[in-house]
XYZ file of C-alpha atoms in Angstrom:
560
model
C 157.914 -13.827 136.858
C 157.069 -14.858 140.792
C 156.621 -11.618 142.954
C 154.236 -11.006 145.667
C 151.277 -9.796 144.990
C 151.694 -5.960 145.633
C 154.219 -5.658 143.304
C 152.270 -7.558 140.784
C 149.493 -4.723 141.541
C 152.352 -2.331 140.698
C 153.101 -3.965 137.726
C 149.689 -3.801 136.559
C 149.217 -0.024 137.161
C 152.397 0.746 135.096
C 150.543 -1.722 132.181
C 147.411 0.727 132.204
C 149.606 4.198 132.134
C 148.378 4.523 135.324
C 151.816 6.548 136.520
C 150.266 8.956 139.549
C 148.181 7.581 142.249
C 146.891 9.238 145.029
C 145.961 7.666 148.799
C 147.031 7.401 152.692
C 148.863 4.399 153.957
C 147.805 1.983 156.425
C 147.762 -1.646 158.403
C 146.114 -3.321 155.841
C 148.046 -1.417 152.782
C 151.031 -1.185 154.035
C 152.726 -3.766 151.647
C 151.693 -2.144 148.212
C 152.765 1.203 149.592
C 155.854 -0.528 150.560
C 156.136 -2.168 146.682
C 155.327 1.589 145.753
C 158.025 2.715 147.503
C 160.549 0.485 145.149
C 158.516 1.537 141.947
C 160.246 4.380 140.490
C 157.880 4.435 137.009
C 154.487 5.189 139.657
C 154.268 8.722 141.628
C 152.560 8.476 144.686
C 150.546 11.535 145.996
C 149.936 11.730 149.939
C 146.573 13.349 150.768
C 145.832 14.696 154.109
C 142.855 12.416 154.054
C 141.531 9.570 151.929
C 138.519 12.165 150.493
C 140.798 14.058 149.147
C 142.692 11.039 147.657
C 139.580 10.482 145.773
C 138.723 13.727 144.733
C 142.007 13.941 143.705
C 141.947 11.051 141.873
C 138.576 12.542 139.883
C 140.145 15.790 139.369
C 142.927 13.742 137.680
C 140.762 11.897 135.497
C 138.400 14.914 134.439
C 141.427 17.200 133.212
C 142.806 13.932 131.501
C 140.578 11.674 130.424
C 142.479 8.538 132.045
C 141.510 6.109 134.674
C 141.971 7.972 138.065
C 143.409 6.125 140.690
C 143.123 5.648 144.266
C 144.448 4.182 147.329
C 143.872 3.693 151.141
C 143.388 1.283 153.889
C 140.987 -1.133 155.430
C 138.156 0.105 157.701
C 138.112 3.760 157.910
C 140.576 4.226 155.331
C 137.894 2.403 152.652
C 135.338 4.379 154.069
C 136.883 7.508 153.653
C 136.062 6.669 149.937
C 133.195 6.400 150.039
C 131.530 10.171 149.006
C 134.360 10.492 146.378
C 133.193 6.960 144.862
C 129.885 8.130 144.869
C 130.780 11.249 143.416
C 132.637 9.763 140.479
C 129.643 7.047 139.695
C 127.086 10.276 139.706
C 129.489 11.985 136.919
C 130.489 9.302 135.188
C 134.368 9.848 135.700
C 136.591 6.711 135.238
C 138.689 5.951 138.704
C 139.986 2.639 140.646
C 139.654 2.250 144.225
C 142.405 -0.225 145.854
C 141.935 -0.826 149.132
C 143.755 -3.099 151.615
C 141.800 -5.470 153.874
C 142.456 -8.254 156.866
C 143.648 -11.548 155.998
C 141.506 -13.995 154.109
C 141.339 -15.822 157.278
C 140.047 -12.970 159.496
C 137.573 -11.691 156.934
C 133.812 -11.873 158.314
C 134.669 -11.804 162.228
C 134.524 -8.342 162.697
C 138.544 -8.000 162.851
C 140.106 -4.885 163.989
C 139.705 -2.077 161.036
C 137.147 -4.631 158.582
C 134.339 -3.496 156.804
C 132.425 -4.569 153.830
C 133.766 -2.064 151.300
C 132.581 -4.359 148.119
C 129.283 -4.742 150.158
C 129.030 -0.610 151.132
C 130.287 0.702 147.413
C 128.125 -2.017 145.488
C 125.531 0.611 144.649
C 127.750 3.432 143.701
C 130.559 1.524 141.667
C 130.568 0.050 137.870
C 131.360 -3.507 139.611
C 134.006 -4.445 142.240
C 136.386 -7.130 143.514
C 137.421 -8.913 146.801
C 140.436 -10.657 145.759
C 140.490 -13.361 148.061
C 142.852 -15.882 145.796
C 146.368 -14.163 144.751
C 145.843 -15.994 141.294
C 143.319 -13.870 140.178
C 145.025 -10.745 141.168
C 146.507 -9.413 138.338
C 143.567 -10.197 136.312
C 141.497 -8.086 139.053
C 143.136 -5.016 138.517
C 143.139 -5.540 134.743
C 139.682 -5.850 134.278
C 139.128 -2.923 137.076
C 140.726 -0.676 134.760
C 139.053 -2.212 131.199
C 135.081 -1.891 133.106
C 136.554 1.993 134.914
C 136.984 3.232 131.078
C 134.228 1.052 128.819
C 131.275 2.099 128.107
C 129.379 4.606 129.992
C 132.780 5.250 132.442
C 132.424 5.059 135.951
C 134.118 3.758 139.451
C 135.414 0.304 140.128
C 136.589 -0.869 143.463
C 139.117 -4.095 143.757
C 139.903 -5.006 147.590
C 142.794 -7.212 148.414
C 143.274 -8.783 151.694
C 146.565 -8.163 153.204
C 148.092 -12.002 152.721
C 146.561 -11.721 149.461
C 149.262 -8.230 149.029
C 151.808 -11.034 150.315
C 151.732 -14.009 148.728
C 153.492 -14.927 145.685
C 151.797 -14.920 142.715
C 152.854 -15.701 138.802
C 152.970 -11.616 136.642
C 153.286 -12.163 132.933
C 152.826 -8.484 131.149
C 149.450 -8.726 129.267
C 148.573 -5.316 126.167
C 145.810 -3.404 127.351
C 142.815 -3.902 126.322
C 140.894 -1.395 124.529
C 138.197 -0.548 125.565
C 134.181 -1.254 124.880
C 132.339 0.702 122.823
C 128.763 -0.600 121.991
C 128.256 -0.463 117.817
C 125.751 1.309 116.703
C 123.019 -1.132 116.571
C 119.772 1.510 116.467
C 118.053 2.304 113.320
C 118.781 6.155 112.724
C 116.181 6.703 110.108
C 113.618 8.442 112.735
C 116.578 10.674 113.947
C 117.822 11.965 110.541
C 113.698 12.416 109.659
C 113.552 14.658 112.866
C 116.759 16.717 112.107
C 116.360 16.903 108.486
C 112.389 18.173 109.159
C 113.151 20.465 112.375
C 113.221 24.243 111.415
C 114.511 25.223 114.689
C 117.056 22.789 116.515
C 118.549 23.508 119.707
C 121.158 20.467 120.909
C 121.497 19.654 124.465
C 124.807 18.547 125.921
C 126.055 16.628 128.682
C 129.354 14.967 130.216
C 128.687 12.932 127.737
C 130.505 14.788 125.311
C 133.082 15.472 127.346
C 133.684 12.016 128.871
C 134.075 11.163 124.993
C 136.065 13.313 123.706
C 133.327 14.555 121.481
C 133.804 18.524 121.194
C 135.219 18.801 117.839
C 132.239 16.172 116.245
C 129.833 18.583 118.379
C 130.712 21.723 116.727
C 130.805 20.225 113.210
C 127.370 18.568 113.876
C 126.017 22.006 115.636
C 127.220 23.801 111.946
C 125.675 21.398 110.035
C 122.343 21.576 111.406
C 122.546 25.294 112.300
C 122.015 24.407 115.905
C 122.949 26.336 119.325
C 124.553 24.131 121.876
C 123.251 24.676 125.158
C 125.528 22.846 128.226
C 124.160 21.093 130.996
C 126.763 22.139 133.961
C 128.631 18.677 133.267
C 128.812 19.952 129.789
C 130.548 23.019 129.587
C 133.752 23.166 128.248
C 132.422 21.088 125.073
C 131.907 23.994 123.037
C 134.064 27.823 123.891
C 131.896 29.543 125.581
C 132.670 32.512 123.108
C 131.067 30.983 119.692
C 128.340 32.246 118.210
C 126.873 28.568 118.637
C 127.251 28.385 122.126
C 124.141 28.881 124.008
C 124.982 28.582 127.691
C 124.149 26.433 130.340
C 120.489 25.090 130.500
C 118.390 24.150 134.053
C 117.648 25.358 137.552
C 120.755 27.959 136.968
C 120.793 28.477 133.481
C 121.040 31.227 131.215
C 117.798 33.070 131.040
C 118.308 33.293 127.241
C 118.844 29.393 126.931
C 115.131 29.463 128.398
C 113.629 31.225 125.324
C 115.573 29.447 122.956
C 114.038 26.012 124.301
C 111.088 27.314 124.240
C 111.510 28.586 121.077
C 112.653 25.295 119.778
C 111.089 22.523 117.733
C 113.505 20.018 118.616
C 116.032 19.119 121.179
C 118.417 17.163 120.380
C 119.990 15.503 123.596
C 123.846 14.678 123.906
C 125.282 12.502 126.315
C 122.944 13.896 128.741
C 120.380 12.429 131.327
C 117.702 15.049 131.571
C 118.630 15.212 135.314
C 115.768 17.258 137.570
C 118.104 19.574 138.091
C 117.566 20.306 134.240
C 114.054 18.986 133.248
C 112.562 20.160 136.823
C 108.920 19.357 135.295
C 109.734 16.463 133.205
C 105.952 16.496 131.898
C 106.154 19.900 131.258
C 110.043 20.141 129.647
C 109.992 21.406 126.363
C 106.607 19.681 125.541
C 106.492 22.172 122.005
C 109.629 20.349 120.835
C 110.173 16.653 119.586
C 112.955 14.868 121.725
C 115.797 13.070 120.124
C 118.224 11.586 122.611
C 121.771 9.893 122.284
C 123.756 8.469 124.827
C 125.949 5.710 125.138
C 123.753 3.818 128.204
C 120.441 2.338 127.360
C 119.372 2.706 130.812
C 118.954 6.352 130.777
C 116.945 6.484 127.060
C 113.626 7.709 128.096
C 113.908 7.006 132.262
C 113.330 10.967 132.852
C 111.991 12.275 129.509
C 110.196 10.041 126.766
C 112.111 10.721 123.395
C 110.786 10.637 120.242
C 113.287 8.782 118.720
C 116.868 7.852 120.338
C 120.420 6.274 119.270
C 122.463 4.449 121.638
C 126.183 4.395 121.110
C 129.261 6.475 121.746
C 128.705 10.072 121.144
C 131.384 10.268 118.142
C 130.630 7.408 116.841
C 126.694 8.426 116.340
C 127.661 12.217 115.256
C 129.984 10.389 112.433
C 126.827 8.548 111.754
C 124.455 11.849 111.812
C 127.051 13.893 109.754
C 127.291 11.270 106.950
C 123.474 11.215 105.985
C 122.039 14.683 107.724
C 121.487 17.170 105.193
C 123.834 20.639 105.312
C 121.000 23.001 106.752
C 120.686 26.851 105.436
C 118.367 28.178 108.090
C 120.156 29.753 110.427
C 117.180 31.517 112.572
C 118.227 29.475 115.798
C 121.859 31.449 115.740
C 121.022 34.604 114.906
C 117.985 34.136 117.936
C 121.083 32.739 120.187
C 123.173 35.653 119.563
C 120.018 38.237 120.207
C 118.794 36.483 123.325
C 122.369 36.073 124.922
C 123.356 39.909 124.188
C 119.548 40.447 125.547
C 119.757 38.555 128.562
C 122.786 40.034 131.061
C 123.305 38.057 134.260
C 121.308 40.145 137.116
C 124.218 42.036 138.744
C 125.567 41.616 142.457
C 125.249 44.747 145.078
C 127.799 45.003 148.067
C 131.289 46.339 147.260
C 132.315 43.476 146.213
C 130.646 41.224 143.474
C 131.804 37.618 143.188
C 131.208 38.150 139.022
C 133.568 40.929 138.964
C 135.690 38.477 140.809
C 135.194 35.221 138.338
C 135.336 38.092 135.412
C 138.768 39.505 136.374
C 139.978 36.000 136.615
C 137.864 34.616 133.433
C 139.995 37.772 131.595
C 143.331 37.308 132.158
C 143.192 34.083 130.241
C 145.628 32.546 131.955
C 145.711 28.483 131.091
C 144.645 26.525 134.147
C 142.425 24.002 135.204
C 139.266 25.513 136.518
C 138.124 23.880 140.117
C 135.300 24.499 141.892
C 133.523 23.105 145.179
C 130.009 23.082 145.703
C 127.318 25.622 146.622
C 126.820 29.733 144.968
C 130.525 30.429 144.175
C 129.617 26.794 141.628
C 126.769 28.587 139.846
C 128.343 32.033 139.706
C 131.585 30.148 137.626
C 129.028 28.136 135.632
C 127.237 31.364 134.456
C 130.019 33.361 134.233
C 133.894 32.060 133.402
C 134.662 31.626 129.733
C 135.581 28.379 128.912
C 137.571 27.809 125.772
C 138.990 24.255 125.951
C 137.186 21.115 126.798
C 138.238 19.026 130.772
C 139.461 22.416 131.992
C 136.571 22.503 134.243
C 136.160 20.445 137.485
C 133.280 20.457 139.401
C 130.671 18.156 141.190
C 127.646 18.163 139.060
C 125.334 14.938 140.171
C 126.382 14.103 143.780
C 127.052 17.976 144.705
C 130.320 17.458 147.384
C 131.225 19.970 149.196
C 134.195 19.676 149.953
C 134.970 18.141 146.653
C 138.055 21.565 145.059
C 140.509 21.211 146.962
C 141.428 17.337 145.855
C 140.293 17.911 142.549
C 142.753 21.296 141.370
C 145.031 19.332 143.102
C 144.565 16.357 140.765
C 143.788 18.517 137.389
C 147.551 20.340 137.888
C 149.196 17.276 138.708
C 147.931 16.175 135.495
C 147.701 18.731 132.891
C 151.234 20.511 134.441
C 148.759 23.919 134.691
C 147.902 26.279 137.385
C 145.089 25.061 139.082
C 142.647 27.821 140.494
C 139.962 27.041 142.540
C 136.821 29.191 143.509
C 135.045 27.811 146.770
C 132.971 29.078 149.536
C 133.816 29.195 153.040
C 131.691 26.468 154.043
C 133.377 24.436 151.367
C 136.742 25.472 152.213
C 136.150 24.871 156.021
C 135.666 21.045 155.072
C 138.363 20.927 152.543
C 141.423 23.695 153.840
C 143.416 20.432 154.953
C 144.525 19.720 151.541
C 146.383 23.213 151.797
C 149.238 20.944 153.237
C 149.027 18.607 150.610
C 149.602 21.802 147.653
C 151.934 23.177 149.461
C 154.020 20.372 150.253
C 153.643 19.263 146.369
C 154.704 23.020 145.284
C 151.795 23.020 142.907
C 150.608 26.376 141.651
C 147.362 26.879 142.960
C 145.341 29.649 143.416
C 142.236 29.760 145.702
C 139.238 32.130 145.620
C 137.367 32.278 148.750
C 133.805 33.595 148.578
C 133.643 34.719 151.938
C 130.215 35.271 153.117
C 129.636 33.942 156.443
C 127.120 31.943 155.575
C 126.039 28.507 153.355
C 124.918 30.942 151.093
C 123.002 28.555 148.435
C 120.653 27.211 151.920
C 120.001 30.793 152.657
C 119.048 31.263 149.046
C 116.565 28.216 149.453
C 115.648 29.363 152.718
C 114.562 32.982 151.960
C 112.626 31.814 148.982
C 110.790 28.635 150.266
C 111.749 28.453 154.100
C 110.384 32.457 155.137
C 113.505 33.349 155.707
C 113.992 31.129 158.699
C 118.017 30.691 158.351
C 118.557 27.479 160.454
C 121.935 26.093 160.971
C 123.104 28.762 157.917
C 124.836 31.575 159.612
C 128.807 30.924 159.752
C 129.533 34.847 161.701
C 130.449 32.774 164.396
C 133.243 31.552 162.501
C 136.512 33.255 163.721
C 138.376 31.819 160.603
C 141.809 34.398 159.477
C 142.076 32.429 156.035
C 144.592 34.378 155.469
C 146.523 33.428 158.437
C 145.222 29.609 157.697
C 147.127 30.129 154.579
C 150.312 31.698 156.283
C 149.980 28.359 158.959
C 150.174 26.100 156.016
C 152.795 27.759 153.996
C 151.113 29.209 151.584
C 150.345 33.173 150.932
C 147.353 34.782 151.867
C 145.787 37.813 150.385
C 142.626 39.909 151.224
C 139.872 41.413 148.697
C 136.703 43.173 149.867
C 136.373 46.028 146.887
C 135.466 45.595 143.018
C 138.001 48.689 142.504
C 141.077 46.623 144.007
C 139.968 43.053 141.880
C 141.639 43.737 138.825
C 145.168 44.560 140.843
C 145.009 41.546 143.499
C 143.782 38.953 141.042
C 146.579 39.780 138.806
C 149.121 39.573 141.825
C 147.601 36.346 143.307
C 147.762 34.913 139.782
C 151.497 36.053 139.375
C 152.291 34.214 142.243
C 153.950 30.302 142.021
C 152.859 28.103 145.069
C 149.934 28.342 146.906
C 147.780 31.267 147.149
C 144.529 31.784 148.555
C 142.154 34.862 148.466
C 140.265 36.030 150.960
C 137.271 37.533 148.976
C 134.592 39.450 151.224
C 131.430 39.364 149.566
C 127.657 40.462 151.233
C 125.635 37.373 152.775
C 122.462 38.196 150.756
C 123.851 38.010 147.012
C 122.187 35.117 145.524
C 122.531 33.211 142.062
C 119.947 34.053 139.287
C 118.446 33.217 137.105
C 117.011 30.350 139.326
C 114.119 28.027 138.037
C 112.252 26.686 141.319
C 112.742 22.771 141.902
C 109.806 20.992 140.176
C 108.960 23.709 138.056
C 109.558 24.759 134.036
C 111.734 27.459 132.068
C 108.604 29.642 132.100
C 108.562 30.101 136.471
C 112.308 31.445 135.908
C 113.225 33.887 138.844
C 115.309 37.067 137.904
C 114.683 38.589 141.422
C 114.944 38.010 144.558
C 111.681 39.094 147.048
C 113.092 42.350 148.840
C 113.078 41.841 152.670
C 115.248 43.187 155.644
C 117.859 40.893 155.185
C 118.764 41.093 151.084
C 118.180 45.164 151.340
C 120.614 44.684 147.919
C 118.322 42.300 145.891
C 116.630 43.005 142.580
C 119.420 46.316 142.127
């Protein structure tokens, strides 16, 4: 079949199941949008601007576990990416960047909306492509797609010049190809000899198990051994956060009870995690009473932050079929019953002002309703971390490695455009200031979406840092100035805007804003000065865990 080469790229996205893409048109794109336009088996999302394309695109791919995709223009378009590439290489989340770009023949002299996308995203993607000869198109994208989901999954970028998008090139529908999956090569002898020996696992686990699909082989394996299953933040949502296995989340924000039960631990068993310092602050220091066992499917991050004692490489269900074939059915169940006394021990240090954001995430954590789970970046992250109650694995989206703010809004727009569920979406006013133009994206789409500002007039995690480390010097932190009417905002966009500024009324309004189809957002007045605890300090262990904040003028409310 001759076509031109944009609708060969069409063609090729319909081959991968790749039926909703997200993006902004321009210049240097205009002819796949225009093949788009013809393609009735793609839907094609229209961002307000290319960051949220991408985020969207990740949101997309978290709730679904298939190949996000994206699409903009040359120059600033490509650009625009950029932080959403970045974001999806730090969390491992599978997504293809298209982008247009000049001619072949203009490439290099600094034509009118060029860059060097391949050369800018080389770092922060899988692998990319400049397409420069229309015969190798098709196999491009093909391959984009078969490196985006192999593997460890990550980002790929494939940029096609503009008479590349033009010219007529030969499509002959090709099967998908599955994708790679390393076998597992690694002797597991010295891994079954720790498990089968250790009296008191605790596993650790990462996106790992949740970019594979892994949840059901992680609770089988966490029975077997009579192990609790604490969650990096990438993690949760691999085990319900209501079984009596579940430990919490582990690290700088972390459950103080998941503290004692590492410490209490003679091995830790590491799943599809990286050990990131936002977890092993202290790598010398982390857990140095327990024996380290670590499986993940890259061999580049086997011992780069924490030296294991033994290791597997290979895809997470693929090793726990492994593990559960030969590890022995363990009777000792000390580590549980110590999990359920140290989580019923340890409550989460309450908020003051009149209205708590927990009571908020609690009220909305207890209806139960089934929705994707959105977050941007910042306190209002950590607060839904700690406290929602997870029960299914993807329904969380959040920005673990990169830390975007700015990151919810494109990414509940992408989870209910892909699930078919409510999306809700807690954020923080400095988050939603960089993010509130995607309100006229949700609306427009009709999507139900419900958004929970934590409205504190300030970038409330900085002042954290800053009254702890900084002497309370708040630099550049204080948002009063900010004459903001979100509820108005709301109104302007055409959605509905409500207003919540006592515990008492949270029960009532979340209920209504959650009744509610279309758009809502909520308005939620909480002090400046509540901060997120338990906090480990940066570069420090489980044992220098804060559950109180120094009292000074400014946090009159703090260790209530």
């Amino acid at each position: 079949m001759k076509i031109n080469g944009a609708t060969a790229i069409c063609k090729c996205l319909i081959e991968q199941d790749a039926t909703t893409v997200f993006g902004y048109p321009g210049g240097q794109i205009i002819d796949l949008f225009d093949a788009l336009y013809s393609e009735p088996k793609i839907t094609q999302i229209l961002t307000s601007h290319e960051q949220g394309a991408a985020h969207a695109a990740e949101g997309y791919a978290k709730a679904t576990g298939k190949v996000g995709v994206v699409i903009a223009t040359s120059g600033p378009g490509a650009t625009n990416l950029v932080t959403g590439i970045a974001d999806a290489h730090l969390d491992s989340i599978p997504l293809v960047a298209i982008t247009g770009n000049v001619p072949v023949s203009l490439l290099g002299r600094d034509s009118f909306q060029e860059v060097d996308i391949a050369g800018i995203t080389m770092p922060i993607t899988k692998h990319n492509f400049i397409v420069k000869n229309p015969a190798e198109l098709c196999d491009a994208i093909r391959r984009a797609f078969y490196i985006a989901r192999s593997d460890r999954p990550g980002p790929v970028l494939v940029d096609v010049p503009k008479d590349v998008q033009q010219a007529i090139v030969d499509y002959e529908a090709k099967p998908v190809a599955a994708p790679h999956k390393p076998p597992v090569q690694d002797d597991i002898t010295d891994a079954v000899k720790l498990i089968n020996e250790s009296e008191r696992p605790l596993i650790y686990a990462g996106g790992g198990c949740i970019a594979a699909n892994a949840s059901e082989k992680l609770i089988e394996f966490a029975k077997r051994i009579k192990a609790p299953v604490a969650t990096s933040m990438m993690g949760l949502t691999a085990i319900p956060t209501d079984s009596e296995y579940s430990a919490g989340m582990i690290g700088m924000h972390g459950h103080a009870s998941v503290a004692k039960l590492a410490d209490a631990a003679d091995l830790i068993i590491a799943i599809g995690a990286r050990f990131a310092d936002r977890v092993a602050g202290n790598r010398s220091e982390f857990c140095k009473n327990a024996k380290i066992l670590h499986i993940d499917i890259d061999a580049a991050e086997i011992d780069k932050n924490v030296r294991s004692d033994a290791h597997i490489r290979g895809d997470v269900v693929q090793v726990l079929d492994k593990l559960l074939a030969v590890t022995a059915q363990k009777t000792n169940g000390a580590m549980i019953a110590l999990n359920v006394k140290l989580k019923a021990e340890s409550v989460l240090p309450p908020c003051g002002g009149r209205l708590s954001p927990r009571t908020v995430i609690k009220c909305v954590s207890d209806t139960n309703v089934d929705a994707v789970i959105a977050t941007d970046v910042g306190q209002h992250q950590m607060w839904v971390a700690q406290g929602y109650a997870f029960k299914t694995p993807r329904c969380f989206l959040t920005s673990g490695g990169l830390g975007t703010m700015g990151f919810g809004m494109g990414a509940a727009i992408g989870g209910a455009l892909g699930t078919g569920k409510r999306a809700i979406l807690f954020t923080g006013d400095g988050s939603f200031h960089m993010n509130l133009n995607e309100l006229a994206t949700a609306t427009r789409l009709g999507i139900d979406l419900t958004v929970f500002v934590f409205d504190n007039r300030t970038l409330g995690m900085v002042r954290q840092w800053q009254t702890l480390f900084y002497g309370g010097r708040y630099s550049s932190t204080d948002l009063d100035g900010n004459k903001t009417d979100f509820v108005k905002a709301a109104e302007a966009f055409g959605a509905r805007g409500l207003t919540l500024d006592d515990d008492a009324d949270a029960k009532a309004t979340i209920e209504k804003a959650l009744g509610m189809h279309g758009v809502t957002v909520v308005d939620c007045k909480i002090d400046k000065d509540e901060f997120v605890l338990p906090m480990i300090p940066p570069g420090k262990t489980m044992k220098d865990i804060i559950t109180k904040m120094p009292l000074t003028d400014n946090n009159k409310e703090c260790g209530k």
